[in-house]
Tab-separated table of C-alpha atoms and ligand atoms in Angstrom:
chain	number	residue	atom	x	y	z
A	1	MET	CA	-12.841	-3.190	-36.329
A	2	LEU	CA	-11.549	0.109	-37.709
A	3	ILE	CA	-10.248	2.324	-34.914
A	4	PRO	CA	-9.615	6.010	-35.716
A	5	GLY	CA	-5.925	6.871	-35.874
A	6	LEU	CA	-4.725	3.291	-35.608
A	7	THR	CA	-2.551	2.326	-38.533
A	8	GLY	CA	0.131	-0.289	-39.031
A	9	ASP	CA	0.920	-3.457	-37.155
A	10	ARG	CA	0.161	-4.125	-33.542
A	11	SER	CA	2.956	-5.488	-31.363
A	12	LEU	CA	2.689	-9.040	-30.010
A	13	ALA	CA	2.236	-7.601	-26.518
A	14	GLN	CA	-0.488	-5.273	-27.789
A	15	ARG	CA	-2.288	-8.175	-29.477
A	16	ALA	CA	-2.080	-10.237	-26.278
A	17	MET	CA	-4.186	-7.539	-24.611
A	18	GLN	CA	-7.037	-8.482	-26.961
A	19	SER	CA	-7.255	-11.908	-25.343
A	20	PRO	CA	-10.429	-12.545	-23.297
A	21	VAL	CA	-8.402	-14.877	-21.065
A	22	LEU	CA	-5.825	-12.202	-20.262
A	23	ALA	CA	-8.581	-9.647	-19.696
A	24	GLN	CA	-10.178	-12.112	-17.253
A	25	VAL	CA	-7.045	-12.608	-15.129
A	26	TYR	CA	-5.431	-9.191	-15.639
A	27	GLU	CA	-6.566	-7.384	-12.495
A	28	ARG	CA	-6.387	-10.262	-10.029
A	29	ALA	CA	-3.237	-12.066	-11.150
A	30	TRP	CA	-1.400	-10.582	-14.137
A	31	ARG	CA	-1.004	-7.006	-12.957
A	32	PRO	CA	-0.228	-7.755	-9.296
A	33	ALA	CA	2.444	-10.324	-10.176
A	34	LEU	CA	4.134	-8.635	-13.119
A	35	PHE	CA	3.974	-5.039	-11.973
A	36	TRP	CA	5.071	-5.828	-8.424
A	37	ALA	CA	8.090	-7.650	-9.899
A	38	ALA	CA	8.736	-4.774	-12.332
A	39	MET	CA	8.665	-2.358	-9.379
A	40	GLY	CA	11.556	-4.312	-7.866
A	41	PHE	CA	9.163	-6.037	-5.405
A	42	ASP	CA	8.490	-2.731	-3.685
A	43	LEU	CA	5.255	-3.597	-1.881
A	44	ASP	CA	4.749	-0.137	-0.379
A	45	HIS	CA	4.961	1.449	-3.792
A	46	TYR	CA	2.617	-1.143	-5.303
A	47	ARG	CA	0.036	-0.562	-2.551
A	48	GLN	CA	-0.003	3.218	-2.874
A	49	GLU	CA	0.257	3.427	-6.676
A	50	LYS	CA	-3.360	4.472	-7.262
A	51	GLN	CA	-3.403	7.126	-4.537
A	52	ALA	CA	-0.059	8.453	-5.785
A	53	ALA	CA	-1.519	8.724	-9.298
A	54	ILE	CA	-4.466	10.737	-8.029
A	55	ALA	CA	-2.212	13.017	-6.014
A	56	ALA	CA	0.036	13.513	-9.052
A	57	LEU	CA	-2.939	14.614	-11.180
A	58	ARG	CA	-4.078	17.183	-8.539
A	59	LEU	CA	-7.703	16.676	-9.520
A	60	ALA	CA	-10.426	19.106	-8.467
A	61	ASP	CA	-13.675	17.312	-7.630
A	62	ASP	CA	-15.264	18.568	-10.855
A	63	ALA	CA	-12.315	17.646	-13.098
A	64	THR	CA	-12.535	15.786	-16.390
A	65	VAL	CA	-9.827	13.145	-16.492
A	66	LEU	CA	-8.808	10.575	-19.077
A	67	ASP	CA	-7.405	7.143	-18.241
A	68	LEU	CA	-5.733	6.244	-21.516
A	69	ALA	CA	-5.186	2.510	-22.099
A	70	CYS	CA	-7.404	1.882	-19.082
A	71	GLY	CA	-7.502	-1.928	-19.410
A	72	PRO	CA	-10.213	-3.302	-17.108
A	73	GLY	CA	-10.660	0.098	-15.470
A	74	ALA	CA	-9.273	-0.297	-11.940
A	75	PHE	CA	-7.532	3.090	-12.144
A	76	THR	CA	-10.502	4.672	-13.947
A	77	ARG	CA	-12.690	3.655	-11.007
A	78	VAL	CA	-10.383	5.380	-8.529
A	79	LEU	CA	-10.201	8.464	-10.749
A	80	ALA	CA	-14.014	8.587	-10.935
A	81	GLU	CA	-14.191	8.451	-7.140
A	82	ALA	CA	-11.749	11.382	-6.994
A	83	VAL	CA	-13.943	13.573	-9.246
A	84	PRO	CA	-17.494	13.131	-7.883
A	85	ARG	CA	-18.745	16.237	-9.706
A	86	GLY	CA	-16.577	15.643	-12.773
A	87	ARG	CA	-15.990	12.860	-15.220
A	88	ALA	CA	-13.502	9.998	-15.599
A	89	ILE	CA	-13.239	8.412	-19.032
A	90	GLY	CA	-11.309	5.266	-19.866
A	91	VAL	CA	-10.127	4.717	-23.444
A	92	ASP	CA	-8.724	1.383	-24.602
A	93	LEU	CA	-8.122	-0.601	-27.743
A	94	SER	CA	-9.232	-3.947	-26.339
A	95	GLU	CA	-12.897	-4.939	-26.329
A	96	PRO	CA	-12.350	-7.749	-23.785
A	97	MET	CA	-10.607	-5.294	-21.407
A	98	LEU	CA	-13.429	-2.772	-21.810
A	99	GLY	CA	-15.998	-5.534	-21.220
A	100	HIS	CA	-14.459	-6.089	-17.785
A	101	ALA	CA	-14.264	-2.343	-17.174
A	102	LEU	CA	-17.988	-2.022	-17.853
A	103	ARG	CA	-18.845	-4.998	-15.659
A	104	ASP	CA	-16.539	-4.259	-12.732
A	105	ASN	CA	-15.670	-0.567	-12.721
A	106	ALA	CA	-18.506	1.489	-14.154
A	107	ASP	CA	-20.655	1.840	-11.021
A	108	THR	CA	-18.671	4.887	-9.817
A	109	GLY	CA	-19.792	6.833	-12.881
A	110	ALA	CA	-16.704	6.109	-14.983
A	111	SER	CA	-17.374	5.881	-18.716
A	112	TYR	CA	-15.478	3.864	-21.285
A	113	VAL	CA	-14.679	4.369	-24.952
A	114	LEU	CA	-13.192	1.947	-27.481
A	115	GLY	CA	-10.391	3.832	-29.223
A	116	SER	CA	-6.704	4.357	-29.679
A	117	GLY	CA	-4.338	6.826	-28.099
A	118	HIS	CA	-3.278	7.659	-31.645
A	119	ARG	CA	-6.376	9.769	-32.147
A	120	LEU	CA	-8.180	10.711	-28.979
A	121	PRO	CA	-11.839	11.725	-29.274
A	122	PHE	CA	-11.313	15.026	-27.437
A	123	ALA	CA	-10.795	18.584	-28.625
A	124	ASP	CA	-7.491	20.372	-28.030
A	125	ALA	CA	-6.756	21.532	-24.479
A	126	THR	CA	-9.975	20.236	-22.932
A	127	LEU	CA	-8.969	17.740	-20.226
A	128	ASP	CA	-7.826	18.547	-16.689
A	129	GLY	CA	-5.715	15.438	-16.412
A	130	VAL	CA	-4.490	12.444	-18.389
A	131	LEU	CA	-3.222	9.219	-16.879
A	132	CYS	CA	-1.504	6.651	-19.081
A	133	TYR	CA	-0.099	3.719	-17.130
A	134	GLY	CA	1.383	0.478	-18.345
A	135	ALA	CA	0.760	0.868	-22.063
A	136	LEU	CA	3.229	3.078	-23.921
A	137	TYR	CA	5.804	0.259	-24.060
A	138	LEU	CA	3.290	-1.954	-25.921
A	139	ILE	CA	2.615	0.578	-28.651
A	140	PRO	CA	4.843	0.522	-31.750
A	141	ASP	CA	4.825	4.323	-32.171
A	142	PRO	CA	4.429	5.545	-28.579
A	143	PHE	CA	5.540	9.150	-29.085
A	144	ARG	CA	2.608	9.802	-31.413
A	145	VAL	CA	0.428	8.841	-28.477
A	146	VAL	CA	2.382	11.124	-26.136
A	147	ASP	CA	1.809	13.954	-28.623
A	148	GLU	CA	-1.934	13.228	-28.505
A	149	ILE	CA	-1.885	13.362	-24.717
A	150	VAL	CA	-0.090	16.708	-24.907
A	151	ARG	CA	-2.705	17.941	-27.378
A	152	VAL	CA	-5.773	17.199	-25.248
A	153	VAL	CA	-4.630	18.428	-21.833
A	154	ARG	CA	-5.571	22.008	-20.978
A	155	PRO	CA	-3.097	24.667	-19.826
A	156	GLY	CA	-2.326	23.962	-16.183
A	157	GLY	CA	-3.671	20.413	-16.514
A	158	ARG	CA	-1.603	17.474	-15.382
A	159	VAL	CA	-0.204	14.400	-17.089
A	160	ALA	CA	0.937	11.208	-15.358
A	161	LEU	CA	2.650	8.478	-17.360
A	162	MET	CA	4.020	5.113	-16.298
A	163	ALA	CA	6.184	3.077	-18.648
A	164	SER	CA	9.320	0.961	-18.750
A	165	ALA	CA	12.730	2.368	-17.811
A	166	SER	CA	16.092	1.053	-18.857
A	167	SER	CA	17.903	-0.560	-15.953
A	168	ARG	CA	21.343	0.660	-14.935
A	169	LEU	CA	22.297	-2.844	-13.796
A	170	PRO	CA	24.217	-4.407	-16.719
A	171	GLY	CA	22.696	-7.925	-16.356
A	172	LEU	CA	19.172	-6.609	-16.015
A	173	GLY	CA	19.636	-4.254	-18.957
A	174	TRP	CA	20.602	-7.228	-21.105
A	175	ALA	CA	17.584	-9.241	-19.887
A	176	GLN	CA	15.283	-6.310	-20.661
A	177	GLY	CA	16.574	-6.257	-24.226
A	178	ALA	CA	16.143	-10.023	-24.587
A	179	VAL	CA	12.476	-9.879	-23.498
A	180	ALA	CA	11.689	-6.708	-25.377
A	181	GLY	CA	12.765	-7.862	-28.851
A	182	PRO	CA	10.471	-10.862	-29.420
A	183	THR	CA	7.435	-9.468	-27.544
A	184	GLY	CA	7.502	-6.018	-29.098
A	185	LEU	CA	7.803	-4.442	-25.644
A	186	ARG	CA	9.892	-1.315	-25.665
A	187	VAL	CA	12.400	-0.293	-23.032
A	188	PHE	CA	12.504	3.488	-22.737
A	189	ASP	CA	15.439	5.626	-21.806
A	190	ARG	CA	14.901	7.504	-18.599
A	191	ALA	CA	14.876	10.844	-20.408
A	192	ASP	CA	12.459	9.853	-23.198
A	193	PHE	CA	9.300	11.279	-21.618
A	194	THR	CA	10.773	14.053	-19.502
A	195	SER	CA	12.508	15.507	-22.531
A	196	ARG	CA	9.392	15.152	-24.688
A	197	LEU	CA	7.202	16.934	-22.142
A	198	SER	CA	9.801	19.626	-21.481
A	199	ALA	CA	10.162	20.235	-25.219
A	200	ALA	CA	6.372	20.696	-25.400
A	201	GLY	CA	6.657	23.454	-22.786
A	202	PHE	CA	5.504	21.443	-19.755
A	203	THR	CA	6.691	22.629	-16.351
A	204	GLU	CA	7.197	20.724	-13.088
A	205	VAL	CA	8.362	17.738	-15.140
A	206	GLU	CA	9.417	15.031	-12.721
A	207	ARG	CA	10.406	11.386	-12.920
A	208	GLU	CA	10.486	8.644	-10.305
A	209	VAL	CA	11.946	5.241	-11.059
A	210	HIS	CA	10.816	2.098	-9.227
A	211	GLY	CA	12.564	-1.043	-10.415
A	212	VAL	CA	12.266	-1.032	-14.206
A	213	LEU	CA	9.282	1.345	-14.293
A	214	GLN	CA	9.357	5.112	-14.626
A	215	TYR	CA	6.605	7.465	-13.479
A	216	VAL	CA	6.652	10.837	-15.227
A	217	THR	CA	4.463	13.804	-14.332
A	218	GLY	CA	4.178	17.338	-15.635
A	219	THR	CA	1.997	20.425	-15.906
A	220	ALA	CA	0.777	21.543	-19.331
A	221	PRO	CA	1.721	25.015	-20.644
B	301	SAM	C1	-0.982	-3.599	-19.398
B	301	SAM	S1	-2.562	-2.888	-19.762
B	301	SAM	C2	-2.572	-1.471	-18.671
B	301	SAM	C3	-3.916	-1.241	-18.082
B	301	SAM	C4	-3.938	-0.172	-16.982
B	301	SAM	N1	-3.617	1.133	-17.498
B	301	SAM	C5	-3.026	-0.535	-15.860
B	301	SAM	O1	-2.094	0.243	-15.541
B	301	SAM	O2	-3.234	-1.593	-15.262
B	301	SAM	C6	-2.238	-2.130	-21.317
B	301	SAM	C7	-3.505	-1.675	-22.030
B	301	SAM	O3	-3.124	-0.826	-23.123
B	301	SAM	C8	-4.087	-1.002	-24.141
B	301	SAM	N2	-3.570	-0.426	-25.401
B	301	SAM	C9	-2.553	-0.879	-26.160
B	301	SAM	N3	-2.372	-0.071	-27.229
B	301	SAM	C10	-3.301	0.920	-27.133
B	301	SAM	C11	-3.622	2.061	-27.924
B	301	SAM	N4	-2.953	2.337	-29.051
B	301	SAM	N5	-4.635	2.847	-27.522
B	301	SAM	C12	-5.338	2.576	-26.399
B	301	SAM	N6	-5.073	1.507	-25.588
B	301	SAM	C13	-4.069	0.696	-25.966
B	301	SAM	C14	-4.285	-2.503	-24.147
B	301	SAM	O4	-5.454	-2.890	-24.821
B	301	SAM	C15	-4.305	-2.812	-22.648
B	301	SAM	O5	-5.606	-2.818	-22.124
């Protein structure tokens, strides 16, 4: 299928997300196991990740919020619950993932769109918040996607990103590189997103690192 804005090759990790089997096990097994490990087995952080995301986005109850690369929609559901008079929209490239989102996480009023972060189907400066968790490291040209996120968020709106972070432990840094190469996963420097958002004029740009994941938030100019 032709997806607007999507050009070039997909990474191996990105293609894996098209698998119906992975989409089936993602929420119950894949995400809990892999992300908890990536967070350095920080159970408290894992348990409060969704509520922390909502708090970071500072959503009014009538906000319009995008969950970019929503997968099977578990975060989109929570966002929809946080904006009862607004709208939560999940966008993803994977039909199997969106199939699960529609089956399991659409009853709260969340809506879902097949598309790519490379060209978001929203006008400039129209969204109150954008969440993009667990996807930028799969995407071969992730900063184009960050630029799209910057484009669609309104002045004063909030962005919350979660992606990989290079480890400062020498052994772990080497292991990250060894996994990243063959899978197409990318390990970001800790300043990659903060500097990009700051350069775009964002304020309140903050980063938290948990294990080998970084959480970056900011307020649009
Ligand atoms: C690991 S899942 C993350 C799902 C969810 N955000 C979470 O935190 O659990 C990564 C998702 O990114 C999606 N994805 C990869 N490249 C994308 C792109 N260019 N545009 C939109 N979604 C993309 C995949 O299809 C997959 O569903």
